[in-house]
Amino acid sequence: MKINPHVRTVDEDGEKVLFDTKRGLFYGIDEIGSDIWMGIESGLNVNAILTLMQHKYADVSRQQLYIDIENFIAELKRNKLIKKK
């Protein structure tokens, strides 16, 4: 996965906001979304993001985290914020 070049990340009051400079749209993301986004920014694949998140969210099942990651990535792709490498 690769972040599209027209997307900027803004930290607003401790939360991440994604700004699509091409379309002028803002996307607020929660803590889990921020963790996934940071993994994407770091060039990690889904399995590496999942492993990192398992340590932080130990009370959430691996299966649920995987579903959350996949759903968030699908939303990012739908909104053209990321693309395949």
mmCIF file of N, CA, C and O in Angstrom:
data_model
loop_
_atom_site.group_PDB
_atom_site.id
_atom_site.type_symbol
_atom_site.label_atom_id
_atom_site.label_comp_id
_atom_site.label_asym_id
_atom_site.label_seq_id
_atom_site.Cartn_x
_atom_site.Cartn_y
_atom_site.Cartn_z
ATOM 1 N N MET A 1 0.838 -1.179 0.000
ATOM 2 C CA MET A 1 0.000 0.000 0.000
ATOM 3 C C MET A 1 0.879 1.236 0.000
ATOM 4 O O MET A 1 1.940 1.241 0.605
ATOM 5 N N LYS A 2 0.379 2.231 -0.653
ATOM 6 C CA LYS A 2 1.118 3.485 -0.736
ATOM 7 C C LYS A 2 0.126 4.637 -0.588
ATOM 8 O O LYS A 2 -0.959 4.608 -1.168
ATOM 9 N N ILE A 3 0.516 5.642 0.171
ATOM 10 C CA ILE A 3 -0.326 6.823 0.342
ATOM 11 C C ILE A 3 -0.245 7.654 -0.925
ATOM 12 O O ILE A 3 0.845 7.892 -1.461
ATOM 13 N N ASN A 4 -1.404 8.069 -1.427
ATOM 14 C CA ASN A 4 -1.416 8.912 -2.614
ATOM 15 C C ASN A 4 -0.716 10.235 -2.316
ATOM 16 O O ASN A 4 -0.849 10.770 -1.211
ATOM 17 N N PRO A 5 0.028 10.770 -3.283
ATOM 18 C CA PRO A 5 0.832 11.971 -3.035
ATOM 19 C C PRO A 5 0.011 13.217 -2.704
ATOM 20 O O PRO A 5 0.540 14.172 -2.151
ATOM 21 N N HIS A 6 -1.262 13.204 -3.014
ATOM 22 C CA HIS A 6 -2.099 14.374 -2.744
ATOM 23 C C HIS A 6 -2.746 14.335 -1.353
ATOM 24 O O HIS A 6 -3.573 15.185 -1.023
ATOM 25 N N VAL A 7 -2.337 13.373 -0.519
ATOM 26 C CA VAL A 7 -2.910 13.235 0.822
ATOM 27 C C VAL A 7 -1.902 13.727 1.858
ATOM 28 O O VAL A 7 -0.727 13.356 1.820
ATOM 29 N N ARG A 8 -2.373 14.569 2.755
ATOM 30 C CA ARG A 8 -1.551 15.092 3.843
ATOM 31 C C ARG A 8 -2.158 14.650 5.172
ATOM 32 O O ARG A 8 -3.365 14.521 5.294
ATOM 33 N N THR A 9 -1.296 14.468 6.153
ATOM 34 C CA THR A 9 -1.747 14.126 7.498
ATOM 35 C C THR A 9 -1.563 15.350 8.378
ATOM 36 O O THR A 9 -0.493 15.954 8.399
ATOM 37 N N VAL A 10 -2.619 15.705 9.098
ATOM 38 C CA VAL A 10 -2.591 16.854 9.983
ATOM 39 C C VAL A 10 -2.944 16.368 11.387
ATOM 40 O O VAL A 10 -3.897 15.609 11.564
ATOM 41 N N ASP A 11 -2.162 16.791 12.384
ATOM 42 C CA ASP A 11 -2.508 16.494 13.775
ATOM 43 C C ASP A 11 -3.315 17.671 14.306
ATOM 44 O O ASP A 11 -2.826 18.799 14.354
ATOM 45 N N GLU A 12 -4.543 17.395 14.676
ATOM 46 C CA GLU A 12 -5.467 18.435 15.133
ATOM 47 C C GLU A 12 -5.963 18.068 16.525
ATOM 48 O O GLU A 12 -6.718 17.109 16.685
ATOM 49 N N ASP A 13 -5.504 18.807 17.533
ATOM 50 C CA ASP A 13 -5.918 18.567 18.918
ATOM 51 C C ASP A 13 -5.693 17.113 19.336
ATOM 52 O O ASP A 13 -6.557 16.480 19.947
ATOM 53 N N GLY A 14 -4.539 16.552 18.968
ATOM 54 C CA GLY A 14 -4.195 15.197 19.366
ATOM 55 C C GLY A 14 -4.803 14.101 18.516
ATOM 56 O O GLY A 14 -4.597 12.928 18.778
ATOM 57 N N GLU A 15 -5.566 14.465 17.511
ATOM 58 C CA GLU A 15 -6.161 13.472 16.609
ATOM 59 C C GLU A 15 -5.640 13.701 15.203
ATOM 60 O O GLU A 15 -5.313 14.816 14.825
ATOM 61 N N LYS A 16 -5.591 12.627 14.439
ATOM 62 C CA LYS A 16 -5.132 12.735 13.051
ATOM 63 C C LYS A 16 -6.297 13.051 12.131
ATOM 64 O O LYS A 16 -7.394 12.513 12.281
ATOM 65 N N VAL A 17 -6.017 13.929 11.190
ATOM 66 C CA VAL A 17 -6.973 14.273 10.145
ATOM 67 C C VAL A 17 -6.246 14.096 8.820
ATOM 68 O O VAL A 17 -5.117 14.563 8.655
ATOM 69 N N LEU A 18 -6.876 13.388 7.898
ATOM 70 C CA LEU A 18 -6.305 13.204 6.568
ATOM 71 C C LEU A 18 -6.910 14.254 5.659
ATOM 72 O O LEU A 18 -8.122 14.463 5.654
ATOM 73 N N PHE A 19 -6.061 14.933 4.898
ATOM 74 C CA PHE A 19 -6.514 15.985 3.998
ATOM 75 C C PHE A 19 -6.197 15.602 2.565
ATOM 76 O O PHE A 19 -5.042 15.411 2.205
ATOM 77 N N ASP A 20 -7.225 15.456 1.762
ATOM 78 C CA ASP A 20 -7.085 15.158 0.335
ATOM 79 C C ASP A 20 -6.995 16.503 -0.381
ATOM 80 O O ASP A 20 -8.002 17.177 -0.593
ATOM 81 N N THR A 21 -5.770 16.905 -0.732
ATOM 82 C CA THR A 21 -5.554 18.219 -1.338
ATOM 83 C C THR A 21 -6.149 18.314 -2.742
ATOM 84 O O THR A 21 -6.455 19.404 -3.210
ATOM 85 N N LYS A 22 -6.322 17.184 -3.389
ATOM 86 C CA LYS A 22 -6.866 17.153 -4.750
ATOM 87 C C LYS A 22 -8.355 17.488 -4.762
ATOM 88 O O LYS A 22 -8.840 18.206 -5.630
ATOM 89 N N ARG A 23 -9.080 16.946 -3.775
ATOM 90 C CA ARG A 23 -10.525 17.146 -3.734
ATOM 91 C C ARG A 23 -10.973 18.108 -2.633
ATOM 92 O O ARG A 23 -12.151 18.418 -2.526
ATOM 93 N N GLY A 24 -10.019 18.551 -1.802
ATOM 94 C CA GLY A 24 -10.347 19.486 -0.737
ATOM 95 C C GLY A 24 -11.175 18.875 0.384
ATOM 96 O O GLY A 24 -11.945 19.568 1.041
ATOM 97 N N LEU A 25 -10.994 17.582 0.631
ATOM 98 C CA LEU A 25 -11.781 16.881 1.644
ATOM 99 C C LEU A 25 -10.922 16.503 2.846
ATOM 100 O O LEU A 25 -9.746 16.155 2.697
ATOM 101 N N PHE A 26 -11.527 16.576 4.024
ATOM 102 C CA PHE A 26 -10.873 16.170 5.263
ATOM 103 C C PHE A 26 -11.521 14.886 5.776
ATOM 104 O O PHE A 26 -12.731 14.715 5.661
ATOM 105 N N TYR A 27 -10.701 13.998 6.358
ATOM 106 C CA TYR A 27 -11.189 12.757 6.937
ATOM 107 C C TYR A 27 -10.626 12.638 8.350
ATOM 108 O O TYR A 27 -9.412 12.522 8.523
ATOM 109 N N GLY A 28 -11.489 12.672 9.356
ATOM 110 C CA GLY A 28 -11.050 12.468 10.728
ATOM 111 C C GLY A 28 -10.947 10.981 11.002
ATOM 112 O O GLY A 28 -11.797 10.203 10.570
ATOM 113 N N ILE A 29 -9.891 10.570 11.684
ATOM 114 C CA ILE A 29 -9.737 9.144 11.997
ATOM 115 C C ILE A 29 -9.523 8.970 13.497
ATOM 116 O O ILE A 29 -8.913 9.812 14.154
ATOM 117 N N ASP A 30 -10.038 7.867 14.028
ATOM 118 C CA ASP A 30 -9.929 7.596 15.459
ATOM 119 C C ASP A 30 -8.563 6.987 15.782
ATOM 120 O O ASP A 30 -7.690 6.872 14.915
ATOM 121 N N GLU A 31 -8.387 6.585 17.029
ATOM 122 C CA GLU A 31 -7.091 6.070 17.483
ATOM 123 C C GLU A 31 -6.660 4.824 16.721
ATOM 124 O O GLU A 31 -5.506 4.701 16.308
ATOM 125 N N ILE A 32 -7.587 3.900 16.517
ATOM 126 C CA ILE A 32 -7.241 2.679 15.779
ATOM 127 C C ILE A 32 -6.900 3.027 14.330
ATOM 128 O O ILE A 32 -5.920 2.540 13.776
ATOM 129 N N GLY A 33 -7.682 3.895 13.722
ATOM 130 C CA GLY A 33 -7.386 4.347 12.368
ATOM 131 C C GLY A 33 -6.023 5.018 12.289
ATOM 132 O O GLY A 33 -5.279 4.821 11.328
ATOM 133 N N SER A 34 -5.690 5.803 13.310
ATOM 134 C CA SER A 34 -4.378 6.465 13.353
ATOM 135 C C SER A 34 -3.249 5.453 13.409
ATOM 136 O O SER A 34 -2.222 5.617 12.746
ATOM 137 N N ASP A 35 -3.455 4.394 14.206
ATOM 138 C CA ASP A 35 -2.425 3.350 14.294
ATOM 139 C C ASP A 35 -2.236 2.644 12.951
ATOM 140 O O ASP A 35 -1.106 2.382 12.531
ATOM 141 N N ILE A 36 -3.331 2.358 12.284
ATOM 142 C CA ILE A 36 -3.253 1.722 10.964
ATOM 143 C C ILE A 36 -2.566 2.666 9.978
ATOM 144 O O ILE A 36 -1.681 2.258 9.221
ATOM 145 N N TRP A 37 -2.959 3.931 9.997
ATOM 146 C CA TRP A 37 -2.375 4.928 9.095
ATOM 147 C C TRP A 37 -0.863 5.041 9.308
ATOM 148 O O TRP A 37 -0.099 5.084 8.346
ATOM 149 N N MET A 38 -0.423 5.058 10.570
ATOM 150 C CA MET A 38 1.014 5.151 10.851
ATOM 151 C C MET A 38 1.748 3.921 10.310
ATOM 152 O O MET A 38 2.875 4.035 9.825
ATOM 153 N N GLY A 39 1.092 2.765 10.372
ATOM 154 C CA GLY A 39 1.690 1.563 9.790
ATOM 155 C C GLY A 39 1.838 1.684 8.282
ATOM 156 O O GLY A 39 2.874 1.324 7.718
ATOM 157 N N ILE A 40 0.815 2.224 7.643
ATOM 158 C CA ILE A 40 0.873 2.433 6.190
ATOM 159 C C ILE A 40 1.975 3.433 5.854
ATOM 160 O O ILE A 40 2.758 3.223 4.922
ATOM 161 N N GLU A 41 2.047 4.526 6.623
ATOM 162 C CA GLU A 41 3.095 5.531 6.404
ATOM 163 C C GLU A 41 4.489 4.917 6.529
ATOM 164 O O GLU A 41 5.415 5.325 5.828
ATOM 165 N N SER A 42 4.620 3.934 7.423
ATOM 166 C CA SER A 42 5.911 3.279 7.653
ATOM 167 C C SER A 42 6.216 2.210 6.616
ATOM 168 O O SER A 42 7.273 1.586 6.656
ATOM 169 N N GLY A 43 5.260 1.960 5.711
ATOM 170 C CA GLY A 43 5.479 0.978 4.658
ATOM 171 C C GLY A 43 5.193 -0.455 5.082
ATOM 172 O O GLY A 43 5.622 -1.396 4.416
ATOM 173 N N LEU A 44 4.461 -0.623 6.190
ATOM 174 C CA LEU A 44 4.160 -1.972 6.670
ATOM 175 C C LEU A 44 3.022 -2.602 5.878
ATOM 176 O O LEU A 44 2.130 -1.903 5.400
ATOM 177 N N ASN A 45 3.036 -3.939 5.803
ATOM 178 C CA ASN A 45 1.920 -4.643 5.181
ATOM 179 C C ASN A 45 0.866 -4.937 6.248
ATOM 180 O O ASN A 45 1.076 -4.666 7.438
ATOM 181 N N VAL A 46 -0.245 -5.509 5.847
ATOM 182 C CA VAL A 46 -1.360 -5.755 6.765
ATOM 183 C C VAL A 46 -0.929 -6.651 7.931
ATOM 184 O O VAL A 46 -1.276 -6.375 9.090
ATOM 185 N N ASN A 47 -0.177 -7.703 7.661
ATOM 186 C CA ASN A 47 0.240 -8.612 8.738
ATOM 187 C C ASN A 47 1.135 -7.925 9.754
ATOM 188 O O ASN A 47 1.024 -8.171 10.957
ATOM 189 N N ALA A 48 2.024 -7.055 9.305
ATOM 190 C CA ALA A 48 2.902 -6.329 10.226
ATOM 191 C C ALA A 48 2.094 -5.335 11.070
ATOM 192 O O ALA A 48 2.334 -5.189 12.268
ATOM 193 N N ILE A 49 1.130 -4.669 10.443
ATOM 194 C CA ILE A 49 0.257 -3.754 11.183
ATOM 195 C C ILE A 49 -0.537 -4.539 12.223
ATOM 196 O O ILE A 49 -0.662 -4.120 13.376
ATOM 197 N N LEU A 50 -1.043 -5.688 11.825
ATOM 198 C CA LEU A 50 -1.814 -6.544 12.728
ATOM 199 C C LEU A 50 -0.982 -6.952 13.940
ATOM 200 O O LEU A 50 -1.438 -6.877 15.082
ATOM 201 N N THR A 51 0.239 -7.364 13.702
ATOM 202 C CA THR A 51 1.119 -7.779 14.795
ATOM 203 C C THR A 51 1.357 -6.633 15.772
ATOM 204 O O THR A 51 1.279 -6.817 16.996
ATOM 205 N N LEU A 52 1.633 -5.450 15.261
ATOM 206 C CA LEU A 52 1.845 -4.288 16.132
ATOM 207 C C LEU A 52 0.596 -3.960 16.936
ATOM 208 O O LEU A 52 0.668 -3.658 18.130
ATOM 209 N N MET A 53 -0.543 -4.024 16.279
ATOM 210 C CA MET A 53 -1.786 -3.660 16.951
ATOM 211 C C MET A 53 -2.182 -4.693 18.000
ATOM 212 O O MET A 53 -2.820 -4.339 18.995
ATOM 213 N N GLN A 54 -1.801 -5.944 17.809
ATOM 214 C CA GLN A 54 -2.107 -6.978 18.798
ATOM 215 C C GLN A 54 -1.460 -6.663 20.137
ATOM 216 O O GLN A 54 -2.027 -6.948 21.189
ATOM 217 N N HIS A 55 -0.285 -6.062 20.104
ATOM 218 C CA HIS A 55 0.405 -5.704 21.344
ATOM 219 C C HIS A 55 -0.309 -4.545 22.047
ATOM 220 O O HIS A 55 -0.430 -4.545 23.268
ATOM 221 N N LYS A 56 -0.773 -3.595 21.288
ATOM 222 C CA LYS A 56 -1.427 -2.417 21.871
ATOM 223 C C LYS A 56 -2.862 -2.724 22.314
ATOM 224 O O LYS A 56 -3.319 -2.221 23.334
ATOM 225 N N TYR A 57 -3.560 -3.525 21.538
ATOM 226 C CA TYR A 57 -4.960 -3.840 21.822
ATOM 227 C C TYR A 57 -5.091 -5.321 22.181
ATOM 228 O O TYR A 57 -5.791 -6.075 21.515
ATOM 229 N N ALA A 58 -4.423 -5.702 23.237
ATOM 230 C CA ALA A 58 -4.361 -7.115 23.637
ATOM 231 C C ALA A 58 -5.733 -7.692 23.997
ATOM 232 O O ALA A 58 -5.937 -8.902 23.917
ATOM 233 N N ASP A 59 -6.672 -6.829 24.359
ATOM 234 C CA ASP A 59 -8.003 -7.305 24.742
ATOM 235 C C ASP A 59 -8.918 -7.552 23.547
ATOM 236 O O ASP A 59 -10.040 -8.021 23.705
ATOM 237 N N VAL A 60 -8.438 -7.235 22.347
ATOM 238 C CA VAL A 60 -9.226 -7.437 21.127
ATOM 239 C C VAL A 60 -8.677 -8.667 20.395
ATOM 240 O O VAL A 60 -7.458 -8.826 20.271
ATOM 241 N N SER A 61 -9.562 -9.519 19.906
ATOM 242 C CA SER A 61 -9.113 -10.737 19.222
ATOM 243 C C SER A 61 -8.364 -10.396 17.931
ATOM 244 O O SER A 61 -8.626 -9.369 17.303
ATOM 245 N N ARG A 62 -7.459 -11.277 17.554
ATOM 246 C CA ARG A 62 -6.692 -11.104 16.308
ATOM 247 C C ARG A 62 -7.647 -11.007 15.115
ATOM 248 O O ARG A 62 -7.460 -10.183 14.228
ATOM 249 N N GLN A 63 -8.677 -11.841 15.125
ATOM 250 C CA GLN A 63 -9.645 -11.843 14.027
ATOM 251 C C GLN A 63 -10.362 -10.494 13.920
ATOM 252 O O GLN A 63 -10.520 -9.963 12.827
ATOM 253 N N GLN A 64 -10.770 -9.932 15.058
ATOM 254 C CA GLN A 64 -11.468 -8.648 15.030
ATOM 255 C C GLN A 64 -10.545 -7.525 14.564
ATOM 256 O O GLN A 64 -10.945 -6.660 13.792
ATOM 257 N N LEU A 65 -9.292 -7.545 15.034
ATOM 258 C CA LEU A 65 -8.331 -6.541 14.582
ATOM 259 C C LEU A 65 -8.117 -6.639 13.074
ATOM 260 O O LEU A 65 -8.075 -5.624 12.379
ATOM 261 N N TYR A 66 -7.999 -7.865 12.568
ATOM 262 C CA TYR A 66 -7.810 -8.066 11.127
ATOM 263 C C TYR A 66 -8.993 -7.495 10.346
ATOM 264 O O TYR A 66 -8.803 -6.801 9.344
ATOM 265 N N ILE A 67 -10.195 -7.766 10.814
ATOM 266 C CA ILE A 67 -11.398 -7.233 10.156
ATOM 267 C C ILE A 67 -11.378 -5.709 10.172
ATOM 268 O O ILE A 67 -11.655 -5.063 9.159
ATOM 269 N N ASP A 68 -11.038 -5.123 11.315
ATOM 270 C CA ASP A 68 -10.990 -3.664 11.434
ATOM 271 C C ASP A 68 -9.956 -3.058 10.493
ATOM 272 O O ASP A 68 -10.208 -2.053 9.827
ATOM 273 N N ILE A 69 -8.789 -3.692 10.414
ATOM 274 C CA ILE A 69 -7.725 -3.207 9.527
ATOM 275 C C ILE A 69 -8.179 -3.290 8.071
ATOM 276 O O ILE A 69 -8.041 -2.327 7.313
ATOM 277 N N GLU A 70 -8.703 -4.439 7.678
ATOM 278 C CA GLU A 70 -9.150 -4.627 6.293
ATOM 279 C C GLU A 70 -10.263 -3.639 5.926
ATOM 280 O O GLU A 70 -10.259 -3.073 4.829
ATOM 281 N N ASN A 71 -11.206 -3.425 6.834
ATOM 282 C CA ASN A 71 -12.297 -2.477 6.565
ATOM 283 C C ASN A 71 -11.773 -1.058 6.416
ATOM 284 O O ASN A 71 -12.207 -0.313 5.530
ATOM 285 N N PHE A 72 -10.834 -0.675 7.286
ATOM 286 C CA PHE A 72 -10.278 0.672 7.216
ATOM 287 C C PHE A 72 -9.493 0.867 5.925
ATOM 288 O O PHE A 72 -9.623 1.892 5.257
ATOM 289 N N ILE A 73 -8.695 -0.120 5.555
ATOM 290 C CA ILE A 73 -7.914 -0.036 4.315
ATOM 291 C C ILE A 73 -8.846 0.041 3.108
ATOM 292 O O ILE A 73 -8.601 0.810 2.179
ATOM 293 N N ALA A 74 -9.924 -0.732 3.115
ATOM 294 C CA ALA A 74 -10.896 -0.683 2.015
ATOM 295 C C ALA A 74 -11.513 0.708 1.910
ATOM 296 O O ALA A 74 -11.692 1.236 0.808
ATOM 297 N N GLU A 75 -11.795 1.322 3.053
ATOM 298 C CA GLU A 75 -12.356 2.682 3.053
ATOM 299 C C GLU A 75 -11.344 3.692 2.505
ATOM 300 O O GLU A 75 -11.686 4.587 1.732
ATOM 301 N N LEU A 76 -10.087 3.535 2.893
ATOM 302 C CA LEU A 76 -9.039 4.427 2.385
ATOM 303 C C LEU A 76 -8.913 4.296 0.865
ATOM 304 O O LEU A 76 -8.759 5.295 0.160
ATOM 305 N N LYS A 77 -8.975 3.064 0.365
ATOM 306 C CA LYS A 77 -8.896 2.840 -1.083
ATOM 307 C C LYS A 77 -10.107 3.428 -1.800
ATOM 308 O O LYS A 77 -9.968 4.048 -2.844
ATOM 309 N N ARG A 78 -11.299 3.225 -1.231
ATOM 310 C CA ARG A 78 -12.533 3.765 -1.825
ATOM 311 C C ARG A 78 -12.466 5.286 -1.960
ATOM 312 O O ARG A 78 -12.941 5.862 -2.925
ATOM 313 N N ASN A 79 -11.841 5.915 -0.953
ATOM 314 C CA ASN A 79 -11.728 7.372 -0.958
ATOM 315 C C ASN A 79 -10.466 7.863 -1.661
ATOM 316 O O ASN A 79 -10.136 9.049 -1.612
ATOM 317 N N LYS A 80 -9.744 6.917 -2.284
ATOM 318 C CA LYS A 80 -8.541 7.220 -3.066
ATOM 319 C C LYS A 80 -7.450 7.905 -2.250
ATOM 320 O O LYS A 80 -6.704 8.747 -2.742
ATOM 321 N N LEU A 81 -7.357 7.509 -0.966
ATOM 322 C CA LEU A 81 -6.314 8.044 -0.103
ATOM 323 C C LEU A 81 -5.053 7.189 -0.148
ATOM 324 O O LEU A 81 -3.948 7.681 0.105
ATOM 325 N N ILE A 82 -5.220 5.902 -0.488
ATOM 326 C CA ILE A 82 -4.073 5.005 -0.676
ATOM 327 C C ILE A 82 -4.288 4.219 -1.955
ATOM 328 O O ILE A 82 -5.389 4.182 -2.509
ATOM 329 N N LYS A 83 -3.193 3.600 -2.414
ATOM 330 C CA LYS A 83 -3.261 2.746 -3.599
ATOM 331 C C LYS A 83 -2.283 1.607 -3.431
ATOM 332 O O LYS A 83 -1.468 1.615 -2.513
ATOM 333 N N LYS A 84 -2.363 0.631 -4.299
ATOM 334 C CA LYS A 84 -1.396 -0.466 -4.281
ATOM 335 C C LYS A 84 -0.060 0.071 -4.746
ATOM 336 O O LYS A 84 -0.003 0.965 -5.592
ATOM 337 N N LYS A 85 1.021 -0.508 -4.218
ATOM 338 C CA LYS A 85 2.362 -0.078 -4.633
ATOM 339 C C LYS A 85 2.612 -0.372 -6.075
ATOM 340 O O LYS A 85 2.129 -1.248 -6.662
#
